[in-house]
Short mmCIF file of C-alpha atoms and ligand atoms in Angstrom, two decimals:
data_model
loop_
_atom_site.label_atom_id
_atom_site.label_comp_id
_atom_site.label_asym_id
_atom_site.label_seq_id
_atom_site.Cartn_x
_atom_site.Cartn_y
_atom_site.Cartn_z
CA MET E 1 0.00 0.00 0.00
CA SER E 2 1.37 3.44 -0.92
CA PRO E 3 2.44 5.68 2.01
CA ASN E 4 0.16 8.30 0.48
CA THR E 5 -2.93 6.25 1.24
CA ARG E 6 -2.00 5.20 4.78
CA ASN E 7 -2.66 7.16 7.91
CA LEU E 8 -0.13 7.61 10.71
CA LEU E 9 -1.73 5.03 12.97
CA GLN E 10 -1.47 2.34 10.30
CA LYS E 11 2.18 3.17 9.61
CA VAL E 12 3.21 3.26 13.27
CA TRP E 13 1.21 0.15 14.08
CA ASP E 14 2.76 -1.89 11.26
CA THR E 15 6.27 -0.73 12.16
CA HIS E 16 5.82 -1.88 15.77
CA SER E 17 3.86 -5.06 15.15
CA VAL E 18 5.76 -8.09 16.46
CA ARG E 19 3.08 -10.45 15.21
CA GLU E 20 -0.63 -10.84 14.67
CA LEU E 21 -2.19 -13.07 17.32
CA PRO E 22 -4.77 -15.77 16.53
CA GLY E 23 -7.61 -13.73 18.07
CA GLY E 24 -6.90 -10.83 15.68
CA GLN E 25 -5.01 -8.71 18.19
CA THR E 26 -1.47 -7.49 17.71
CA GLN E 27 1.57 -8.02 19.87
CA LEU E 28 2.86 -4.47 19.71
CA PHE E 29 6.37 -3.36 20.63
CA ILE E 30 6.37 -0.35 22.96
CA GLY E 31 9.14 2.15 22.29
CA LEU E 32 8.79 4.19 25.48
CA HIS E 33 7.35 3.19 28.83
CA LEU E 34 6.63 5.90 31.39
CA ILE E 35 5.92 4.90 34.97
CA HIS E 36 4.95 6.64 38.20
CA GLU E 37 4.49 5.77 41.84
CA VAL E 38 0.81 4.74 41.79
CA THR E 39 0.40 2.07 39.13
CA SER E 40 3.91 0.58 39.18
CA PRO E 41 4.51 -0.95 42.66
CA GLN E 42 2.19 -3.91 42.11
CA ALA E 43 3.60 -4.45 38.62
CA PHE E 44 7.14 -4.66 40.03
CA ALA E 45 5.91 -7.00 42.76
CA MET E 46 4.37 -9.32 40.17
CA LEU E 47 7.61 -9.28 38.21
CA ARG E 48 9.54 -10.26 41.34
CA GLU E 49 7.14 -13.12 42.05
CA MET E 50 7.63 -14.36 38.49
CA LYS E 51 11.41 -13.89 38.82
CA LEU E 52 11.45 -11.79 35.65
CA PRO E 53 13.82 -8.87 35.04
CA VAL E 54 12.77 -5.59 33.41
CA ARG E 55 13.39 -6.38 29.75
CA PHE E 56 14.47 -2.93 28.49
CA PRO E 57 15.17 -0.63 31.46
CA GLN E 58 16.65 1.98 29.12
CA ARG E 59 13.23 2.35 27.47
CA THR E 60 11.51 3.03 30.80
CA PHE E 61 11.50 6.36 32.69
CA ALA E 62 9.90 7.14 36.01
CA THR E 63 8.63 10.19 37.83
CA VAL E 64 6.70 10.92 40.99
CA ASP E 65 3.61 13.02 40.46
CA HIS E 66 0.29 11.72 41.83
CA ILE E 67 1.00 11.55 45.55
CA ILE E 68 3.65 14.21 45.89
CA PRO E 69 2.61 17.09 48.15
CA THR E 70 2.78 20.51 46.50
CA ASP E 71 3.54 22.52 49.63
CA ASP E 72 6.31 20.72 51.50
CA GLN E 73 8.25 18.04 49.60
CA GLN E 74 10.89 17.48 52.32
CA ARG E 75 11.64 13.78 52.95
CA PRO E 76 10.30 11.86 54.65
CA LEU E 77 6.96 13.07 53.26
CA ALA E 78 4.43 13.92 55.97
CA ASP E 79 1.96 11.36 54.62
CA ALA E 80 3.37 7.92 55.53
CA LEU E 81 1.61 6.18 52.62
CA ALA E 82 2.98 8.73 50.14
CA GLU E 83 6.47 8.25 51.57
CA GLU E 84 6.09 4.49 51.26
CA MET E 85 5.04 4.76 47.60
CA MET E 86 7.89 7.09 46.78
CA THR E 87 10.40 4.86 48.53
CA ALA E 88 9.06 1.81 46.69
CA LEU E 89 9.46 3.60 43.34
CA GLU E 90 13.02 4.62 44.21
CA ARG E 91 13.90 1.06 45.22
CA ASN E 92 12.26 -0.52 42.18
CA CYS E 93 13.96 1.88 39.77
CA ALA E 94 17.36 1.46 41.43
CA ASP E 95 17.04 -2.36 41.32
CA ALA E 96 16.00 -2.38 37.66
CA GLY E 97 18.33 0.37 36.42
CA ILE E 98 15.47 2.70 35.45
CA GLU E 99 16.03 6.47 35.38
CA LEU E 100 13.80 8.18 37.95
CA PHE E 101 13.06 11.90 38.10
CA THR E 102 12.58 12.81 41.77
CA PRO E 103 12.21 16.40 42.99
CA ALA E 104 15.96 16.34 43.73
CA SER E 105 16.68 15.78 40.02
CA GLY E 106 15.20 19.11 38.93
CA LYS E 107 13.35 17.20 36.17
CA GLN E 108 10.37 15.96 38.17
CA GLY E 109 6.82 16.68 37.16
CA ILE E 110 3.62 15.14 35.88
CA VAL E 111 4.49 12.20 33.66
CA HIS E 112 2.70 13.68 30.63
CA VAL E 113 4.40 17.03 31.08
CA ILE E 114 7.97 15.83 31.50
CA GLY E 115 7.92 13.27 28.63
CA PRO E 116 7.50 15.99 25.98
CA GLU E 117 9.65 18.64 27.69
CA LEU E 118 12.60 16.27 28.06
CA GLY E 119 12.29 15.11 24.45
CA LEU E 120 11.51 11.54 25.50
CA THR E 121 8.24 11.68 23.56
CA GLN E 122 8.97 11.57 19.83
CA PRO E 123 6.97 11.18 16.62
CA GLY E 124 6.19 7.67 15.48
CA MET E 125 6.82 6.10 18.88
CA THR E 126 4.54 3.66 20.59
CA ILE E 127 4.22 4.85 24.19
CA ALA E 128 2.53 3.27 27.19
CA CYS E 129 1.97 4.51 30.73
CA GLY E 130 -0.20 3.36 33.61
CA ASP E 131 -2.30 6.48 33.43
CA SER E 132 -5.41 7.25 31.36
CA HIS E 133 -4.10 10.51 29.96
CA THR E 134 -1.16 8.96 28.13
CA SER E 135 -2.98 10.01 24.96
CA THR E 136 -1.32 13.40 25.59
CA HIS E 137 1.88 12.24 23.87
CA GLY E 138 0.01 11.85 20.57
CA ALA E 139 0.56 15.58 20.06
CA PHE E 140 3.86 14.65 18.38
CA GLY E 141 2.43 11.90 16.21
CA ALA E 142 3.16 9.16 18.73
CA VAL E 143 0.65 6.38 19.33
CA ALA E 144 0.25 6.47 23.08
CA PHE E 145 -1.92 4.30 25.31
CA GLY E 146 -2.97 4.46 28.93
CA ILE E 147 -2.68 0.99 30.47
CA GLY E 148 -3.61 -0.85 33.67
CA THR E 149 -1.30 -2.31 36.29
CA SER E 150 -1.15 -5.82 34.80
CA GLN E 151 -0.22 -4.27 31.44
CA VAL E 152 2.48 -2.22 33.17
CA ARG E 153 3.85 -5.58 34.34
CA ASP E 154 3.65 -6.92 30.77
CA VAL E 155 5.53 -3.95 29.32
CA LEU E 156 8.19 -4.13 32.05
CA ALA E 157 8.67 -7.84 31.38
CA THR E 158 8.39 -7.95 27.58
CA GLN E 159 8.28 -4.35 26.24
CA CYS E 160 5.14 -5.47 24.39
CA LEU E 161 1.39 -5.10 24.72
CA THR E 162 -1.44 -7.14 23.27
CA LEU E 163 -3.83 -4.70 21.64
CA ALA E 164 -6.58 -4.53 19.05
CA ARG E 165 -5.83 -2.05 16.28
CA PRO E 166 -8.25 0.85 16.66
CA LYS E 167 -10.17 2.38 13.78
CA VAL E 168 -9.20 5.94 12.92
CA ARG E 169 -11.50 8.95 12.99
CA ARG E 170 -10.13 12.15 11.44
CA ILE E 171 -11.42 15.23 13.28
CA GLU E 172 -10.98 18.42 11.29
CA VAL E 173 -11.22 21.70 13.16
CA THR E 174 -11.56 24.40 10.53
CA GLY E 175 -11.33 28.20 10.69
CA ALA E 176 -9.59 30.07 13.51
CA LEU E 177 -10.20 30.50 17.24
CA GLY E 178 -11.35 33.84 18.61
CA ALA E 179 -9.67 35.67 21.49
CA GLY E 180 -10.23 33.91 24.81
CA VAL E 181 -10.89 30.56 23.13
CA TYR E 182 -8.21 27.97 23.80
CA ALA E 183 -7.20 24.39 23.02
CA LYS E 184 -9.18 23.28 26.09
CA ASP E 185 -12.32 24.73 24.53
CA VAL E 186 -11.62 22.88 21.29
CA ILE E 187 -11.36 19.49 22.93
CA LEU E 188 -14.36 20.13 25.19
CA ALA E 189 -16.39 21.07 22.10
CA ILE E 190 -15.25 17.88 20.34
CA ILE E 191 -16.28 15.74 23.31
CA ARG E 192 -19.60 17.56 23.56
CA ALA E 193 -20.27 16.94 19.86
CA LEU E 194 -19.20 13.29 19.73
CA GLY E 195 -20.01 12.20 23.29
CA VAL E 196 -17.91 10.66 26.03
CA LYS E 197 -18.28 7.25 24.42
CA GLY E 198 -18.18 8.47 20.81
CA GLY E 199 -14.54 7.50 20.43
CA VAL E 200 -14.79 3.91 21.70
CA GLY E 201 -12.81 1.68 19.35
CA TYR E 202 -11.19 4.66 17.64
CA ALA E 203 -7.95 6.57 17.54
CA TYR E 204 -8.64 10.26 16.97
CA GLU E 205 -6.49 12.00 14.35
CA TYR E 206 -6.84 15.77 14.81
CA GLY E 207 -6.22 18.10 11.88
CA GLY E 208 -7.49 21.18 10.09
CA ALA E 209 -6.41 24.81 10.22
CA VAL E 210 -7.06 25.29 13.95
CA ILE E 211 -5.02 22.26 14.98
CA GLU E 212 -2.22 22.92 12.51
CA SER E 213 -1.78 26.48 13.76
CA MET E 214 -1.58 25.35 17.40
CA THR E 215 1.65 25.32 19.39
CA VAL E 216 2.85 21.97 20.71
CA GLU E 217 1.56 22.84 24.19
CA GLU E 218 -1.91 23.49 22.81
CA ARG E 219 -1.78 20.21 20.88
CA LEU E 220 -0.84 18.39 24.08
CA THR E 221 -4.02 19.75 25.71
CA VAL E 222 -6.17 18.50 22.83
CA CYS E 223 -4.63 15.01 22.71
CA ASN E 224 -4.67 14.75 26.52
CA MET E 225 -8.45 14.65 26.65
CA SER E 226 -8.93 12.17 23.76
CA ILE E 227 -9.55 9.56 26.41
CA GLU E 228 -12.41 11.66 27.83
CA GLY E 229 -14.11 11.27 24.46
CA GLY E 230 -13.71 7.49 24.72
CA ALA E 231 -10.92 7.26 22.13
CA ARG E 232 -8.12 4.73 22.69
CA CYS E 233 -5.59 7.39 21.75
CA GLY E 234 -5.38 10.68 19.89
CA TYR E 235 -2.66 12.12 17.68
CA ILE E 236 -1.61 14.96 15.42
CA ASN E 237 0.63 14.38 12.43
CA PRO E 238 4.25 15.46 12.97
CA ASP E 239 5.14 18.73 11.25
CA ASP E 240 7.64 21.59 11.53
CA THR E 241 6.02 22.76 14.78
CA SER E 242 6.43 19.47 16.65
CA ILE E 243 9.85 18.72 15.15
CA GLU E 244 11.25 22.16 16.04
CA TYR E 245 9.90 21.78 19.59
CA LEU E 246 12.05 18.66 20.01
CA ARG E 247 15.28 20.11 18.61
CA GLY E 248 17.93 20.29 21.37
CA ARG E 249 15.77 18.68 24.09
CA PRO E 250 17.82 16.51 26.50
CA TYR E 251 16.66 13.11 25.16
CA ALA E 252 16.10 14.07 21.51
CA PRO E 253 18.52 12.66 18.93
CA GLU E 254 21.51 14.81 17.98
CA GLY E 255 23.71 15.40 14.91
CA ALA E 256 23.32 12.85 12.13
CA ALA E 257 20.84 10.87 14.23
CA TRP E 258 18.64 13.98 14.42
CA GLU E 259 18.66 14.36 10.61
CA ARG E 260 17.78 10.68 10.14
CA ALA E 261 15.04 10.90 12.74
CA VAL E 262 13.48 14.01 11.19
CA SER E 263 13.31 12.39 7.77
CA GLU E 264 11.68 9.30 9.28
CA TRP E 265 9.24 11.36 11.37
CA ARG E 266 8.08 13.31 8.32
CA SER E 267 7.45 10.07 6.42
CA LEU E 268 5.09 8.85 9.16
CA ALA E 269 2.48 11.59 8.72
CA SER E 270 -0.78 10.45 7.20
CA GLY E 271 -0.55 10.55 3.40
CA PRO E 272 -2.53 13.08 1.36
CA ASP E 273 -4.92 10.34 0.20
CA ALA E 274 -5.06 8.48 3.52
CA ALA E 275 -8.25 6.56 4.21
CA TYR E 276 -10.14 6.90 7.50
CA ASP E 277 -12.95 4.93 9.10
CA ASP E 278 -14.76 8.16 9.81
CA VAL E 279 -14.27 11.91 9.25
CA VAL E 280 -15.97 14.69 11.18
CA SER E 281 -15.58 18.42 11.01
CA LEU E 282 -15.99 21.22 13.54
CA ASP E 283 -16.06 24.94 12.82
CA GLY E 284 -13.43 26.61 15.02
CA ASP E 285 -14.79 30.09 14.27
CA ARG E 286 -17.96 29.27 16.19
CA LEU E 287 -16.34 28.05 19.40
CA ALA E 288 -16.73 29.92 22.68
CA PRO E 289 -14.96 29.39 26.01
CA SER E 290 -16.45 26.16 27.38
CA VAL E 291 -17.46 25.11 30.88
CA THR E 292 -18.61 21.71 32.09
CA TRP E 293 -21.73 21.83 34.18
CA GLY E 294 -22.25 18.12 34.88
CA ILE E 295 -20.43 14.98 35.94
CA ASN E 296 -18.62 14.02 32.76
CA PRO E 297 -16.57 16.17 30.35
CA GLY E 298 -19.18 15.86 27.60
CA GLN E 299 -21.65 17.77 29.74
CA ASN E 300 -20.27 21.16 28.76
CA ILE E 301 -21.61 24.32 27.16
CA GLY E 302 -20.31 27.65 25.95
CA VAL E 303 -19.98 30.14 28.80
CA ASP E 304 -22.58 32.30 27.04
CA GLU E 305 -25.17 29.49 26.91
CA ARG E 306 -27.88 28.31 29.28
CA LEU E 307 -27.88 24.86 30.88
CA PRO E 308 -29.66 22.26 28.74
CA LEU E 309 -33.28 21.33 29.37
CA VAL E 310 -33.80 17.71 30.31
CA ASP E 311 -36.95 17.41 28.19
CA SER E 312 -35.10 18.55 25.08
CA ALA E 313 -32.40 15.88 25.47
CA ARG E 314 -32.52 12.56 23.66
CA PRO E 315 -34.44 10.03 25.82
CA GLU E 316 -31.34 7.91 26.42
CA HIS E 317 -29.49 10.92 27.88
CA ARG E 318 -32.18 12.18 30.25
CA ALA E 319 -31.29 9.99 33.24
CA SER E 320 -27.66 11.12 33.18
CA LEU E 321 -28.72 14.77 32.90
CA GLU E 322 -31.01 14.38 35.91
CA GLU E 323 -28.23 12.69 37.87
CA ALA E 324 -25.85 15.51 36.95
CA TYR E 325 -28.30 18.25 37.96
CA ALA E 326 -29.01 16.54 41.28
CA PHE E 327 -25.30 16.21 42.07
CA MET E 328 -24.22 19.64 40.89
CA ASP E 329 -27.25 21.43 42.35
CA LEU E 330 -27.68 23.43 39.14
CA LYS E 331 -30.95 24.20 37.36
CA PRO E 332 -31.82 23.48 33.71
CA GLY E 333 -32.29 26.66 31.69
CA GLU E 334 -30.12 28.82 33.98
CA PRO E 335 -27.01 30.54 32.56
CA ILE E 336 -23.74 28.84 33.55
CA ALA E 337 -22.06 32.26 33.80
CA GLY E 338 -22.48 33.54 37.33
CA THR E 339 -22.32 30.10 38.98
CA GLY E 340 -20.49 30.64 42.27
CA ILE E 341 -17.21 28.87 43.06
CA GLU E 342 -15.22 28.34 46.26
CA VAL E 343 -12.02 26.84 44.83
CA ALA E 344 -9.93 27.54 41.72
CA PHE E 345 -7.31 25.06 40.49
CA ILE E 346 -4.83 25.81 37.71
CA GLY E 347 -2.62 22.85 36.86
CA SER E 348 -2.66 19.17 35.72
CA CYS E 349 -1.30 17.38 32.67
CA THR E 350 -4.04 19.03 30.61
CA ASN E 351 -3.24 22.63 31.48
CA GLY E 352 -0.20 22.90 33.74
CA ARG E 353 2.32 24.05 31.11
CA ILE E 354 4.06 27.39 30.79
CA SER E 355 1.72 28.76 28.10
CA ASP E 356 -1.25 27.89 30.36
CA LEU E 357 0.31 29.77 33.26
CA ARG E 358 1.10 32.76 31.05
CA GLU E 359 -2.53 33.02 29.91
CA ALA E 360 -3.83 32.59 33.45
CA ALA E 361 -1.37 35.20 34.78
CA ARG E 362 -2.57 37.67 32.13
CA VAL E 363 -6.01 37.36 33.71
CA ALA E 364 -4.75 37.19 37.30
CA GLN E 365 -3.02 40.54 37.01
CA THR E 366 -6.39 42.23 36.38
CA GLY E 367 -7.60 41.78 39.95
CA GLN E 368 -7.58 39.94 43.28
CA VAL E 369 -8.86 36.47 44.09
CA ALA E 370 -12.35 36.84 45.58
CA PRO E 371 -12.19 36.69 49.41
CA HIS E 372 -14.20 33.45 49.65
CA VAL E 373 -12.14 31.60 46.99
CA ARG E 374 -9.15 29.34 47.66
CA ALA E 375 -7.01 29.47 44.51
CA LEU E 376 -4.04 27.20 43.69
CA VAL E 377 -1.55 27.35 40.84
CA VAL E 378 0.40 24.11 40.49
CA PRO E 379 3.02 23.95 37.71
CA GLY E 380 3.05 20.72 35.72
CA SER E 381 6.77 20.23 36.23
CA GLN E 382 9.80 21.70 37.93
CA ALA E 383 10.93 23.02 34.54
CA VAL E 384 7.60 24.81 34.11
CA ALA E 385 7.92 26.24 37.63
CA ARG E 386 11.47 27.51 36.93
CA GLN E 387 10.40 29.12 33.66
CA ALA E 388 7.38 30.74 35.33
CA GLN E 389 9.56 32.09 38.13
CA GLU E 390 12.05 33.49 35.60
CA GLU E 391 9.17 35.34 33.95
CA GLY E 392 7.80 36.56 37.28
CA LEU E 393 4.50 34.70 36.87
CA ASP E 394 4.69 33.31 40.40
CA GLU E 395 4.83 36.88 41.72
CA ILE E 396 1.84 37.88 39.61
CA PHE E 397 -0.17 34.97 41.00
CA ARG E 398 0.90 35.58 44.60
CA ALA E 399 0.14 39.29 44.36
CA ALA E 400 -3.36 38.44 43.12
CA GLY E 401 -3.95 36.08 46.06
CA PHE E 402 -3.26 32.69 44.42
CA GLN E 403 -1.19 30.05 46.23
CA TRP E 404 1.94 29.16 44.23
CA ARG E 405 2.82 25.48 44.69
CA GLU E 406 5.45 22.86 43.77
CA ALA E 407 4.97 20.59 40.72
CA GLY E 408 2.60 17.62 40.80
CA CYS E 409 -0.86 16.32 39.90
CA SER E 410 -2.34 18.00 42.96
CA MET E 411 -6.08 18.60 42.92
CA CYS E 412 -6.61 16.95 39.53
CA LEU E 413 -7.02 13.61 41.31
CA ALA E 414 -6.36 14.72 44.87
CA MET E 415 -4.19 11.76 45.85
CA ASN E 416 -2.08 14.25 47.79
CA PRO E 417 -3.35 16.67 50.48
CA ASP E 418 -4.81 19.14 47.90
CA LYS E 419 -8.49 18.25 48.12
CA LEU E 420 -11.92 19.81 47.91
CA VAL E 421 -13.82 19.90 51.18
CA GLY E 422 -17.50 18.96 51.38
CA ARG E 423 -19.68 20.44 48.61
CA GLU E 424 -17.13 22.96 47.42
CA MET E 425 -17.50 24.04 43.79
CA CYS E 426 -14.17 24.14 41.94
CA ALA E 427 -13.28 25.90 38.71
CA SER E 428 -10.59 23.56 37.43
CA SER E 429 -8.22 23.39 34.47
CA SER E 430 -7.96 19.60 34.84
CA ASN E 431 -9.65 16.94 32.75
CA ARG E 432 -12.25 15.05 34.76
CA ASN E 433 -15.35 16.29 36.53
CA PHE E 434 -16.46 12.88 37.79
CA LYS E 435 -18.15 12.70 41.19
CA GLY E 436 -15.49 12.70 43.90
CA ARG E 437 -12.62 13.28 41.47
CA GLN E 438 -11.11 16.17 43.41
CA GLY E 439 -10.93 14.49 46.78
CA SER E 440 -14.34 15.10 48.34
CA PRO E 441 -17.11 12.60 47.50
CA THR E 442 -19.55 15.50 47.26
CA GLY E 443 -17.17 18.11 45.80
CA ARG E 444 -18.14 19.60 42.44
CA THR E 445 -15.92 20.36 39.45
CA LEU E 446 -16.39 22.80 36.58
CA LEU E 447 -13.78 22.16 33.88
CA MET E 448 -12.56 25.10 31.83
CA SER E 449 -9.40 26.67 30.40
CA PRO E 450 -6.75 28.08 32.80
CA ALA E 451 -7.61 31.64 31.76
CA MET E 452 -11.27 30.96 32.55
CA VAL E 453 -10.27 29.52 35.95
CA ALA E 454 -8.30 32.67 36.71
CA ALA E 455 -11.29 34.80 35.73
CA ALA E 456 -13.58 32.71 37.95
CA ALA E 457 -11.12 33.02 40.85
CA ILE E 458 -11.14 36.79 40.62
CA ARG E 459 -14.86 37.27 40.16
CA GLY E 460 -15.78 34.38 42.52
CA LYS E 461 -18.07 32.95 39.86
CA VAL E 462 -18.01 31.51 36.36
CA THR E 463 -17.07 34.41 34.10
CA ASP E 464 -16.59 34.81 30.37
CA VAL E 465 -12.84 35.42 30.14
CA ARG E 466 -13.42 37.51 27.03
CA GLU E 467 -14.95 40.19 29.27
CA VAL E 468 -11.79 40.26 31.38
CA ILE E 469 -9.11 40.31 28.68
CA SER E 470 -10.90 42.46 26.08
S1 LIG S 501 -2.59 15.49 36.29
FE1 LIG S 501 -4.44 14.28 36.64
S2 LIG S 501 -4.88 13.20 34.75
FE2 LIG S 501 -2.79 13.99 34.64
S3 LIG S 501 -1.49 12.29 35.28
FE3 LIG S 501 -1.93 13.53 37.11
S4 LIG S 501 -3.78 12.66 38.02
FE4 LIG S 501 -3.60 11.82 35.95
#
């Protein structure tokens, strides 16, 4: 088959296929394995029981992100369980010869933030990590899967995974985004249009003028939430933007190897006549800043819209709308703008990068955090934190009344002490608004872009960021 008629997923899949299995699945070689402290300890324990070594330790990299406190990271950590998990990761990595990025390394951060910034994530790679949002790495044209603990064991032991080849849906985002509309709004609009299960069985290939004009950091945000639309992975074809981002990064190829790699990476992009299992299109000109109002990321609307009426929804969706309204204590037909918040969280692997902090700081410098709001800014990595401090963003946030924290997942999943309390309503730049996601079983999450979170923090309520930055 001509490379012009094949899409990136087909090319990468075939290159990494060890063999087709009798059931129709593929034994797929995994180029890069990223691990962290939460889903790896059991996998290492299983390996020990089976007396198996880590097959390719040089293809595995580790960081600590989920449990790490963002206020005081002195060892031993105050939380005994967190300390135990961190110690286990250190021991496992030392035993297996795996490079680990602890806070002492200066390279620590959320696994999906450090992979790209260190140049570990490269086009055409197959990547696996025991975390749902591994789809992030597809921003470079990698095929990246979130996996469970037993699959982490399999990759450690064999560097392979057994997977069914997904179908490919091309999602074209045409036009151009208006001021105050960000990558987060694009992916929320896609999930709203296609549903949280719309991507089941698919890889999402994002393209079109809006995607192609995005920076790498914006692309990472889009690919990050592919999983929230049900897709197995999401990717964007490698181009000058993604290749230039990688040039000179610590783990990117150098010299002649760089030239060879670039030529290979370019050849992996979907051909001009590539076939897809499905193609959908979205008009980027029409997008507004988005806000989730319910209990899954598909339950979102433009900040200038009113909450959907249950009676107008398709019959199969009505029960979930009613459940969402009951949990969120919001009323159908009301505007989402003006909804009060008590907590604001800027961070996570979706929106904890330097460009996110710059946009949020632009808004933060227009006012003061509302007196009843607790507002946190948590950089996605130590490198992001250093860059932000060099630019004085930390001072802007502090002066506006935000707490400036150390790098980690923080209140995205609240496995560390950063948690909602009771029924608190949180404007969050993270990726999941599931019940209990931010640490309180009754806490409520409104997902939005970092700039929108900053605007909500200052006004104390959901606010159209376009009013603040115009
Ligand atoms: S920031 Fe959230 S989604 Fe991302 S890796 Fe951490 S817990 Fe998972």
